[in-house]
Amino acid sequence: MEDTRDLAERTPRSERKRRDSFGMFDGYDSCSEESTSSSSSEDSEDEVVPSIPATLPIIKNNGQVYTYPDGKAGMATCEMCGMVGVRDAFYSKTKRFCSVSCSRSYSSNSKKASILARLQGKPPTKKAKVLQKQPLVAKLAAYAQYQASQQNQAKSKAVVHAESFDWGRYICSNNTMGAPVSCFKHAPMGTCWGDIAEGVRIEVPNSDTNLSTKVYWIAEIIKLAGFKALLRYEGFDNDTSKDFWSNLCIPEVHQVGWCASSGKPLVPPKSIQHKYSNWKAFLVKRLTGAKTLPPDFNTKVHENMQFPFKKLMRVEVVDKNYLCRTRVALVEQVIGGRLRLVYEESEDGSDDFWCHMQSPLIHNIGWSRSIGHRFKRSDIAKKSEGQVDAPALLFPKVKDVDQSVDWFKDGMKLEAIDPLNLSAICVATVRKVLADGYLMIGIDGSEAVDGSDWFCYHGTSPSIFPVGFCEINNIELTPPRGYTKLPFKWFDYLRETCSRAAPVKLFNKDVPNHGFRQGMKLEAVDLMEPRLVCVATVTRIVHRLLRIHFDGWEDEYDQWVDCESPDLYPVGWCQLTGYQLQPPAAQSNRDLSQSVPKQKKKVQQYKGQKKKRKIPVGRRPLSQSVRRRSSFSGDEEQSSPPYPAPQPHQNQSESLLRMKEEAAEGDEFTFSQGTSDQESNGSGSYYIKQEP
């Protein structure tokens, strides 16, 4: 898709049909009866359109050339309904009616008026009219009233969402920037945002006008923050008094030239209406060489808002109470690609789980059995009417790996993001190797006896790291609970546990050109309460790893997230999709939570400190926050025998931490000492350097 295009270039006028490319009033003085090109007499049938000088500048728009005729000559008023619009967009040769229906209605009414005149003994005349000429302002008011009634009917059918958070004011007051839409490949328009940037011109509704009808004007993008843009009407120059924020993906935003092709009037804001006597000449000069949105931008937005998952599709999803197994769940709701899944055995639908459709936590039916993952058998014998298994092609594919040669082994040590405390990277162990490259990972020192808190990561997951990753990148590593030999040293720990570190070469070393920068604002899912999407900030970047801070909350609630996580969204995503955005926690809410006596801590799946987000007033905690211990006897189908208890590695030589692989191996890798907060924008190794 062509991202941007030149708006204006000068070419001759000859042999081209006249069209007002802006469809605008040439100032408010055009709102008079003389400005209409229609006539109440038969003389209008022979009306001659004044010729346009061949030297007029033109704007080339999507291959079609439009000119800038005189504003008054280019406008017309429908003699049937009173609608005002671009003359060339009107129906018939005479341009007296805005549509075929108005023309036919007028013709029918005229015949009735002629018959009535004959019955009254009056001579029939071709000038008999049902509608009397009215002042243009009255016609505009009548049409505006009609439009308002139509909009009210539409609003009554639409879902009314809660009052949205004012991103524009928040960004301006904090002098921050939003992450670009192109950083979020999974979000709508993430792969086709193109070169939309500051300086691009668009056509938007003009709110600075006394006209009762809806009119438009051209605005320039002054600042971009995700889907949101700070706009300034053309003609205000450095005056910021009328600047406003708008979501670029709403239906009211169009490329320059849309008004001309759609018959919509362009009217300069009343605050600067007196500034120029010839607005058309001003626009031509200002827009020459500028850029606008692609002509199919709105179409692309609509296409990107279509999602393949439908209600009542069946999937396998992680059991939020027992992370080591999956359960069958039904898609109950789809909002912006996020799925509300209801576990199949939930009678009232309250036992649910939120995740994105590209989340690694959901899979097609049969996935658990195919790789040997634990699975909870459903008590429901057969599917209900309307239920269908989600096709396997809807789920993201993982990278193919060769497990027959060098691969992870049971008992290998590594570092991993704790799935129940995402602010921490912990000492972890490979507890079981599954098929297709999947691993069951346990957090050392915090594991439940029955292994119910083991978590499934793929071998290429960006959430697991080789031994020493945190030390090299200046990240605090959480040692095993109860480990007293501090500060923690991997060499000593491996020797004491007779363990082997997973080879560095097995880990994902790719760093995409993600485009994130420290301090960028975005909307992020609180993965400890995954139904909540919150105002957040990128506070640290370690290659492809992002530290996400939830604005208004303490740093202890931060979360480590991969740069390609489907749980991160651009500023304005909630507004675009209709999802509820959680604003920053107010100081009063934090003070209130501190003043309330602490309740008894809920039992987790495993022993060890796990931080839980404090939910302010208006936020209801999910049932996910309650994690219970349970045995697996009788209530689940085990695709494989119960996981055996890990045995210490007997070979003492393998207990050494291999910071460098043996020279006999084909590829040699060593840790590269460097900046911890590297903002890598190129592919390649991000914590590993290949020896020449």
XYZ file of C-alpha atoms in Angstrom:
692
model
C 0.000 0.000 0.000
C 1.321 3.367 -0.943
C 1.974 5.137 2.312
C 1.910 8.773 1.257
C 1.600 10.821 -1.911
C 2.088 14.308 -3.190
C -0.979 16.451 -2.817
C -0.398 19.116 -5.378
C 1.365 19.806 -8.645
C 0.742 22.372 -11.321
C -0.629 21.206 -14.715
C -2.754 22.856 -17.446
C -6.514 23.056 -17.083
C -7.387 22.187 -20.675
C -9.838 19.375 -21.485
C -10.535 18.475 -17.885
C -13.890 18.564 -16.165
C -14.157 21.320 -13.559
C -14.368 20.088 -9.995
C -13.871 21.863 -6.681
C -11.262 19.707 -5.000
C -11.989 21.183 -1.582
C -15.732 21.716 -1.949
C -15.366 24.707 0.322
C -17.141 27.995 1.015
C -14.933 30.954 0.085
C -15.593 32.527 3.487
C -18.847 32.932 5.332
C -20.079 35.605 2.967
C -20.856 32.768 0.558
C -23.718 31.739 2.834
C -26.195 33.850 0.904
C -28.846 33.172 -1.665
C -26.679 34.569 -4.457
C -24.062 31.878 -3.832
C -26.288 29.114 -5.153
C -26.034 28.119 -8.744
C -29.564 26.731 -8.938
C -32.486 28.788 -10.153
C -36.217 28.749 -9.540
C -36.965 29.604 -13.138
C -36.701 27.780 -16.368
C -33.762 29.977 -17.252
C -31.568 27.762 -15.100
C -31.861 25.051 -17.736
C -29.626 27.107 -20.034
C -27.198 28.229 -17.359
C -23.648 28.571 -18.633
C -20.829 27.708 -16.296
C -18.100 30.342 -16.330
C -14.857 29.117 -17.833
C -11.843 28.508 -15.647
C -8.514 30.055 -16.538
C -6.040 27.509 -17.863
C -3.369 28.710 -15.449
C -5.210 27.668 -12.246
C -3.176 25.376 -10.016
C -4.469 21.860 -9.609
C -4.180 19.054 -7.092
C -3.570 15.550 -8.314
C -5.532 13.124 -6.171
C -5.458 9.380 -6.832
C -4.991 9.842 -10.559
C -7.922 12.240 -10.935
C -7.285 15.951 -11.421
C -9.360 18.537 -9.575
C -9.245 22.311 -9.956
C -10.001 25.272 -7.757
C -12.871 27.224 -9.284
C -14.538 30.241 -7.706
C -16.108 29.157 -4.417
C -19.552 30.632 -5.145
C -19.783 29.248 -8.640
C -18.764 25.829 -7.376
C -21.586 25.500 -4.805
C -25.196 24.497 -5.376
C -28.373 24.076 -3.313
C -30.820 21.246 -3.853
C -34.228 22.696 -4.760
C -35.987 19.754 -3.134
C -34.268 19.191 0.235
C -32.142 22.340 0.515
C -28.852 20.486 0.895
C -25.756 22.547 0.042
C -22.808 20.884 -1.667
C -20.335 20.899 -4.523
C -22.149 21.764 -7.753
C -20.428 19.112 -9.846
C -21.471 16.423 -7.370
C -25.164 17.249 -7.920
C -27.510 15.240 -10.123
C -28.425 16.001 -13.763
C -27.098 18.535 -16.240
C -28.770 21.475 -14.528
C -27.339 20.605 -11.075
C -30.640 21.537 -9.394
C -30.925 18.419 -7.215
C -28.514 16.555 -4.978
C -29.800 13.089 -5.916
C -32.115 11.137 -8.214
C -34.724 10.787 -5.472
C -34.905 14.551 -4.945
C -35.268 15.097 -8.688
C -38.136 12.588 -8.940
C -39.866 13.905 -5.826
C -39.651 17.447 -7.146
C -41.042 16.392 -10.528
C -43.981 14.586 -8.903
C -44.805 17.527 -6.640
C -44.609 19.972 -9.548
C -47.208 17.962 -11.477
C -49.518 18.002 -8.477
C -49.091 21.763 -8.170
C -49.887 22.243 -11.886
C -53.120 20.165 -11.638
C -54.179 22.100 -8.557
C -53.682 25.377 -10.432
C -55.933 24.233 -13.280
C -58.703 23.200 -10.861
C -58.537 26.650 -9.302
C -58.917 28.300 -12.713
C -55.365 29.580 -12.820
C -53.267 29.242 -15.970
C -50.684 26.509 -15.613
C -47.082 27.652 -15.660
C -43.801 25.893 -15.907
C -42.647 27.915 -12.938
C -45.199 26.355 -10.560
C -43.237 25.166 -7.522
C -44.147 23.366 -4.372
C -41.113 24.507 -2.430
C -40.620 28.211 -1.851
C -37.135 29.627 -1.947
C -35.739 29.919 1.565
C -32.658 31.661 2.864
C -29.593 29.435 2.667
C -28.997 29.565 6.400
C -32.501 28.196 7.013
C -31.826 25.349 4.611
C -28.542 24.574 6.320
C -30.296 24.556 9.678
C -32.970 22.176 8.411
C -30.400 19.812 6.981
C -28.302 19.964 10.143
C -31.392 19.036 12.159
C -31.947 16.055 9.905
C -28.309 14.976 10.284
C -28.529 15.353 14.054
C -31.608 13.137 14.206
C -29.847 10.476 12.127
C -26.791 10.608 14.379
C -28.936 10.343 17.505
C -30.592 7.231 16.129
C -27.207 5.706 15.388
C -25.903 6.551 18.857
C -28.919 4.979 20.503
C -28.025 1.670 18.859
C -24.309 1.885 19.623
C -22.661 0.698 22.798
C -21.858 3.561 25.132
C -18.449 3.140 26.696
C -17.190 4.638 29.911
C -15.575 8.049 29.823
C -12.200 7.632 28.193
C -8.840 8.702 29.561
C -7.539 11.952 28.031
C -4.305 10.774 26.462
C -3.633 14.107 24.747
C -3.636 16.157 27.920
C -1.591 13.506 29.715
C 1.105 13.425 27.037
C 1.326 17.196 26.752
C 1.426 17.797 30.510
C 4.229 15.265 30.958
C 6.030 16.203 27.732
C 6.296 12.565 26.719
C 5.938 10.613 23.488
C 3.917 7.589 22.492
C 5.354 4.465 20.921
C 4.719 4.384 17.137
C 1.994 2.113 15.796
C 4.629 0.293 13.731
C 6.086 -1.103 16.986
C 2.973 -3.245 17.458
C 2.745 -5.706 14.563
C -0.213 -7.517 16.154
C -2.291 -4.343 16.563
C -4.638 -2.968 13.873
C -2.638 -1.087 11.200
C 0.592 -2.281 12.830
C 1.952 -3.673 9.565
C 0.574 -1.007 7.232
C 0.964 2.244 9.166
C 3.584 3.361 6.685
C 5.189 6.805 6.789
C 2.407 8.629 8.608
C 4.311 11.248 10.545
C 4.352 14.878 11.590
C 3.531 17.240 8.742
C 0.976 14.983 7.045
C -2.259 16.800 6.107
C -5.738 15.385 6.579
C -9.371 16.500 6.321
C -11.243 16.550 9.622
C -14.524 18.026 10.921
C -14.270 21.746 11.637
C -15.404 22.411 15.204
C -14.554 26.113 15.042
C -17.613 27.269 13.096
C -21.038 28.808 13.634
C -22.652 26.717 10.921
C -25.177 24.200 12.133
C -24.263 21.684 9.451
C -21.164 19.492 9.554
C -18.282 21.024 7.625
C -14.612 20.107 7.276
C -11.212 21.740 7.121
C -7.650 20.658 6.537
C -5.386 20.028 9.526
C -1.713 19.219 9.950
C -0.297 16.528 12.226
C 1.846 18.341 14.784
C 2.647 15.387 17.045
C 2.017 11.656 16.909
C 1.446 9.297 19.835
C 0.320 5.862 18.698
C -3.058 6.187 16.976
C -3.518 9.668 18.459
C -2.365 12.843 16.733
C -2.147 16.465 17.824
C -3.743 18.439 14.976
C -3.697 22.094 13.968
C -6.031 23.629 11.412
C -4.373 25.085 8.337
C -4.044 28.847 8.665
C -3.221 28.954 12.381
C 0.528 28.811 11.715
C 2.220 28.960 15.152
C -1.008 29.650 17.039
C -1.714 26.672 19.328
C -4.994 27.951 20.771
C -7.158 25.614 18.679
C -4.895 22.548 18.638
C -6.719 19.320 19.403
C -6.064 15.578 19.670
C -7.791 13.024 17.493
C -7.538 9.315 16.796
C -6.434 8.974 13.165
C -8.350 5.723 12.694
C -11.835 7.087 13.390
C -14.235 7.408 10.418
C -14.225 11.240 10.534
C -10.562 11.453 9.448
C -9.881 11.451 5.682
C -7.171 12.120 3.161
C -7.046 15.510 1.427
C -9.390 15.409 -1.556
C -12.068 13.336 0.163
C -14.401 16.307 0.573
C -14.204 17.043 -3.133
C -15.058 13.506 -4.146
C -17.761 13.164 -1.487
C -19.432 16.528 -1.956
C -18.597 17.775 1.533
C -17.893 21.491 2.116
C -14.554 22.739 3.398
C -14.975 25.845 5.566
C -12.124 27.759 7.234
C -12.360 28.112 11.037
C -14.194 31.230 12.139
C -11.262 32.323 14.327
C -9.115 32.931 11.259
C -11.803 33.428 8.608
C -10.718 37.040 8.146
C -7.024 36.162 7.851
C -7.000 35.511 4.110
C -9.181 36.890 1.352
C -8.442 34.022 -1.019
C -8.446 30.757 0.912
C -8.102 28.656 -2.188
C -4.863 30.295 -3.202
C -3.627 29.865 0.375
C -4.414 26.149 0.410
C -2.851 25.531 -2.974
C 0.354 27.205 -1.855
C 0.402 25.476 1.512
C -0.399 21.975 0.241
C 1.912 21.863 -2.759
C 4.407 19.088 -2.080
C 2.781 18.063 1.195
C 1.679 14.520 2.061
C -1.636 13.048 3.115
C -3.093 9.705 4.077
C -3.255 6.955 1.446
C -6.622 6.867 -0.377
C -7.429 3.411 1.030
C -6.506 4.295 4.626
C -10.053 4.002 6.011
C -10.562 0.753 4.115
C -7.388 -0.669 5.641
C -8.530 0.337 9.119
C -11.828 -1.477 8.590
C -10.073 -4.592 7.294
C -7.654 -4.594 10.240
C -10.553 -4.477 12.684
C -11.857 -7.858 11.489
C -10.721 -10.775 13.656
C -10.843 -14.490 12.785
C -11.877 -15.774 16.216
C -15.637 -15.991 16.725
C -17.888 -16.605 19.676
C -18.241 -20.252 20.803
C -14.968 -21.354 19.241
C -13.215 -23.945 21.437
C -9.544 -23.625 22.360
C -7.064 -25.039 24.852
C -5.795 -22.439 27.314
C -3.589 -22.504 30.390
C -5.443 -23.241 33.617
C -5.121 -20.036 35.616
C -5.274 -21.985 38.902
C -2.800 -24.698 37.883
C -0.225 -23.337 35.466
C 1.151 -26.772 34.617
C -1.954 -27.847 32.682
C -4.403 -26.637 30.074
C -8.192 -26.723 29.877
C -10.834 -26.347 27.190
C -12.390 -22.902 27.010
C -14.943 -21.173 24.791
C -14.529 -17.799 23.140
C -17.184 -15.615 24.738
C -16.125 -12.171 23.532
C -13.679 -10.650 21.037
C -12.559 -7.032 21.496
C -9.758 -5.701 19.341
C -8.221 -9.162 19.032
C -8.406 -9.803 22.778
C -10.426 -12.861 23.756
C -12.550 -13.396 26.809
C -12.404 -17.161 27.293
C -14.823 -18.992 29.569
C -13.681 -22.369 30.841
C -15.937 -25.098 29.508
C -17.152 -26.306 32.904
C -18.120 -22.824 34.104
C -21.880 -22.922 34.652
C -22.467 -19.174 35.082
C -19.669 -17.982 32.785
C -17.775 -16.260 35.588
C -14.749 -18.549 35.420
C -13.004 -16.733 32.605
C -9.590 -15.737 31.323
C -8.490 -12.839 29.075
C -5.698 -13.051 26.522
C -4.838 -11.908 23.011
C -5.593 -14.197 20.098
C -1.824 -14.383 19.376
C -0.945 -15.208 22.977
C 1.318 -18.234 23.557
C -1.128 -19.307 26.290
C -3.817 -20.563 23.884
C -3.699 -23.428 21.420
C -5.878 -25.501 19.148
C -7.824 -28.468 20.509
C -5.501 -31.474 20.733
C -2.297 -29.479 21.231
C -1.662 -30.737 24.764
C -1.948 -34.387 23.769
C 0.320 -33.878 20.748
C 3.267 -32.519 22.786
C 2.716 -34.396 26.054
C 1.453 -31.458 28.100
C -0.855 -31.969 31.071
C -4.524 -31.465 30.280
C -7.610 -31.305 32.480
C -10.344 -33.527 31.163
C -13.697 -31.822 30.716
C -16.822 -33.253 32.332
C -18.859 -32.218 29.291
C -19.319 -35.204 26.996
C -20.042 -33.440 23.719
C -20.106 -29.968 22.229
C -23.225 -27.841 22.472
C -24.981 -26.379 19.457
C -22.926 -23.693 17.740
C -19.621 -24.733 19.282
C -16.753 -25.458 16.918
C -13.052 -26.128 17.402
C -10.948 -23.144 16.397
C -8.916 -24.028 13.279
C -5.232 -24.685 13.959
C -4.191 -22.118 11.349
C -5.541 -19.301 13.554
C -2.790 -19.851 16.125
C 0.738 -18.451 15.739
C 3.360 -20.924 14.614
C 6.460 -21.561 16.698
C 9.902 -21.984 15.248
C 10.838 -25.526 14.257
C 13.718 -26.920 16.303
C 15.824 -30.065 16.074
C 15.632 -31.865 19.424
C 17.582 -34.883 18.217
C 21.005 -33.216 18.460
C 21.828 -30.502 21.004
C 18.769 -29.526 22.984
C 17.621 -28.762 26.503
C 17.833 -31.610 29.010
C 15.958 -32.244 32.234
C 17.693 -30.543 35.162
C 19.470 -27.848 33.142
C 19.650 -24.443 34.800
C 18.673 -21.131 33.258
C 17.096 -17.766 34.056
C 13.420 -17.157 33.401
C 10.728 -14.557 33.920
C 8.537 -15.764 36.751
C 5.036 -16.156 35.232
C 3.444 -15.318 38.598
C 5.731 -12.418 39.427
C 6.565 -10.762 36.140
C 8.742 -8.108 37.756
C 11.329 -10.768 38.579
C 13.777 -12.849 36.565
C 14.577 -15.926 38.631
C 16.863 -18.905 38.862
C 15.002 -21.705 37.086
C 15.303 -25.322 36.024
C 14.143 -27.338 33.026
C 11.818 -29.862 34.671
C 10.620 -31.741 31.601
C 11.291 -31.615 27.876
C 8.130 -31.931 25.793
C 7.682 -32.396 22.044
C 7.901 -29.680 19.369
C 10.463 -27.676 21.361
C 8.360 -27.034 24.465
C 9.779 -27.103 28.005
C 8.291 -27.272 31.487
C 10.122 -24.725 33.627
C 10.157 -24.511 37.426
C 11.298 -21.579 39.577
C 13.972 -22.808 42.003
C 13.045 -22.617 45.673
C 9.403 -21.706 45.052
C 8.007 -24.839 43.466
C 4.978 -26.707 44.727
C 5.594 -30.294 45.749
C 3.290 -31.636 43.019
C 4.758 -29.381 40.325
C 1.481 -27.532 39.823
C 3.313 -24.255 39.230
C 5.600 -25.483 36.460
C 5.112 -23.346 33.406
C 5.365 -24.198 29.717
C 7.801 -22.116 27.652
C 8.946 -22.856 24.127
C 12.688 -23.297 23.696
C 12.786 -20.171 21.515
C 10.754 -18.098 23.972
C 12.186 -14.627 24.675
C 11.192 -15.114 28.335
C 13.993 -17.586 29.137
C 17.680 -16.676 29.238
C 21.046 -18.371 29.635
C 22.865 -18.432 32.936
C 24.560 -15.069 33.532
C 22.167 -12.973 31.436
C 21.034 -10.799 34.358
C 24.560 -10.201 35.621
C 25.826 -9.117 32.236
C 22.892 -6.778 31.660
C 22.799 -5.348 35.177
C 19.418 -6.876 36.041
C 18.664 -8.084 39.539
C 18.411 -11.878 39.536
C 16.039 -13.343 42.108
C 17.852 -16.218 43.881
C 16.040 -19.367 45.037
C 13.895 -18.867 48.116
C 15.803 -19.838 51.213
C 19.202 -19.635 49.535
C 21.446 -17.956 52.089
C 24.772 -17.749 50.327
C 24.477 -14.191 49.089
C 25.347 -12.476 46.874
C 24.210 -15.205 44.539
C 26.936 -16.663 42.320
C 25.998 -19.005 39.503
C 29.329 -20.860 39.634
C 28.861 -21.774 43.291
C 25.181 -22.646 42.839
C 25.842 -25.009 39.928
C 28.565 -26.754 41.866
C 26.434 -27.090 44.999
C 23.459 -28.518 43.095
C 25.580 -30.663 40.754
C 23.769 -29.034 37.840
C 24.622 -27.947 34.349
C 23.815 -24.629 32.747
C 21.807 -24.835 29.530
C 24.119 -24.087 26.578
C 23.975 -20.492 25.437
C 23.531 -21.447 21.808
C 20.091 -22.952 22.500
C 18.492 -19.606 23.360
C 16.773 -17.105 21.128
C 19.362 -14.530 20.077
C 17.304 -12.518 17.568
C 16.638 -8.840 18.240
C 14.029 -7.303 15.918
C 14.081 -3.682 14.890
C 11.348 -2.959 17.419
C 11.583 0.852 17.537
C 10.817 1.259 21.252
C 12.591 3.982 23.230
C 12.881 4.575 26.936
C 10.080 6.828 28.204
C 7.591 5.954 25.464
C 3.939 5.720 26.510
C 1.664 2.851 25.557
C -1.311 0.814 26.713
C -0.299 -2.456 28.369
C -2.090 -5.447 29.838
C -1.527 -6.080 33.516
C -0.614 -9.726 33.106
C -1.392 -10.390 36.762
C -4.956 -9.171 36.073
C -5.177 -9.804 32.319
C -8.581 -8.225 31.839
C -7.034 -4.809 32.665
C -5.356 -2.632 30.035
C -3.514 0.219 31.717
C -1.631 3.432 30.953
C 2.034 2.418 30.964
C 5.578 3.539 30.195
C 8.663 1.799 28.825
C 11.231 2.465 31.553
C 14.032 0.212 30.424
C 15.143 -1.633 27.292
C 17.507 -4.585 27.376
C 17.832 -5.615 23.752
C 14.381 -7.089 23.023
C 13.258 -7.107 26.648
C 11.114 -4.191 27.870
C 10.502 -3.103 31.429
C 6.876 -1.895 31.590
C 5.886 0.495 34.364
C 2.212 1.080 35.162
C 1.784 4.806 35.644
C 0.733 5.772 39.137
C 1.935 2.508 40.705
C 5.109 1.633 42.536
C 8.033 0.104 40.670
C 7.483 -3.238 42.389
C 4.504 -3.799 40.075
C 6.610 -3.391 36.913
C 6.653 -6.277 34.452
C 9.254 -7.638 32.059
C 7.702 -8.092 28.621
C 9.072 -9.016 25.216
C 9.029 -6.281 22.576
C 6.741 -8.417 20.384
C 4.310 -9.281 23.148
C 0.660 -9.224 21.982
C -0.224 -7.639 25.337
C 1.237 -4.242 24.388
C -0.774 -1.709 22.376
C -0.350 1.786 20.940
C -1.807 4.876 22.584
C -5.446 5.090 21.468
C -5.949 1.335 21.021
C -8.628 1.164 23.717
C -10.523 4.067 22.161
C -10.329 2.476 18.721
C -11.509 -0.967 19.833
C -13.926 0.069 22.577
C -11.912 -1.573 25.356
C -11.904 0.031 28.815
C -8.582 1.763 29.581
C -7.429 1.898 33.197
C -6.026 5.385 33.957
C -3.006 5.931 36.215
C -3.743 5.196 39.845
C -4.527 8.393 41.732
C -2.522 9.252 44.811
C -5.706 9.132 46.852
C -6.311 5.527 45.835
C -2.806 4.526 46.882
C -3.159 6.308 50.187
C -6.495 4.598 50.731
C -5.041 1.178 50.025
C -2.243 1.831 52.518
C -4.673 2.899 55.244
C -6.801 -0.247 54.941
C -5.647 -3.039 57.318
C -3.810 -5.776 55.458
C -5.880 -8.881 54.957
C -4.610 -12.397 55.252
C -2.452 -13.262 52.271
C -4.063 -15.603 49.799
C -2.412 -18.964 49.339
C -0.437 -19.184 46.091
C 0.304 -22.261 44.028
C 3.784 -22.324 45.411
C 5.669 -20.989 48.375
C 7.554 -17.781 47.961
C 6.913 -14.083 47.720
C 4.736 -13.150 44.774
C 3.704 -9.563 44.278
C 0.111 -8.794 43.478
C -1.219 -5.572 42.066
C -3.349 -3.506 44.391
C -6.606 -2.818 42.641
C -7.894 0.744 43.181
C -11.506 1.753 43.560
C -13.477 0.557 40.565
C -11.200 -2.394 39.745
C -12.443 -5.843 40.581
C -9.839 -8.558 41.065
C -10.185 -11.635 38.922
C -10.632 -15.070 40.296
C -7.232 -15.679 38.763
C -5.673 -14.013 41.772
C -6.791 -16.968 43.951
C -4.381 -19.813 43.385
C -5.003 -23.093 45.173
C -3.041 -26.244 45.738
C -4.517 -29.415 44.447
C -3.540 -32.895 43.500
C -4.084 -34.236 40.028
C -5.827 -37.430 41.055
C -9.020 -38.027 39.185
C -9.609 -34.538 37.793
C -7.296 -34.449 34.842
C -6.200 -36.484 31.895
C -2.472 -36.930 31.889
C -1.053 -37.173 28.414
C 2.142 -38.499 29.947
C 3.123 -40.046 33.281
C 3.459 -37.681 36.255
C 6.606 -35.583 36.101
C 9.412 -37.342 37.973
C 11.310 -35.529 40.672
C 14.513 -34.050 39.230
C 17.667 -35.982 40.082
C 21.001 -34.246 40.687
C 23.435 -34.560 37.828
C 26.106 -37.118 38.720
C 28.898 -35.914 36.477
C 30.943 -33.465 38.516
C 32.688 -32.042 35.475
C 29.352 -30.867 34.097
C 28.668 -28.784 37.192
C 31.013 -26.077 35.998
C 29.410 -22.998 34.481
C 30.303 -23.022 30.832
C 30.859 -19.379 30.011
C 32.561 -20.567 26.832
C 31.752 -23.740 24.888
C 34.521 -26.176 24.003
C 36.609 -25.206 21.020
C 35.705 -28.487 19.334
C 32.168 -27.290 18.699
C 31.387 -25.643 15.410
C 30.055 -22.336 16.776
C 31.627 -20.669 19.763
C 29.638 -18.229 21.867
C 30.706 -16.052 24.735
C 28.834 -13.449 26.707
C 29.478 -9.954 25.455
C 30.006 -7.371 28.169
C 28.230 -4.202 27.176
C 25.579 -1.674 27.975
C 22.658 -3.211 29.811
C 20.030 -0.851 28.484
C 20.940 -1.285 24.855
C 18.258 -0.008 22.513
C 18.980 -2.464 19.769
C 17.329 -1.729 16.442
C 18.992 -4.353 14.351
C 18.825 -8.101 14.139
C 21.575 -10.137 15.692
C 22.880 -11.350 19.013
C 21.670 -9.289 21.939
C 23.443 -10.855 24.866
C 25.726 -13.247 23.028
C 28.642 -12.574 20.740
C 29.884 -15.130 18.265
C 33.613 -15.590 18.297
C 35.357 -15.113 14.944
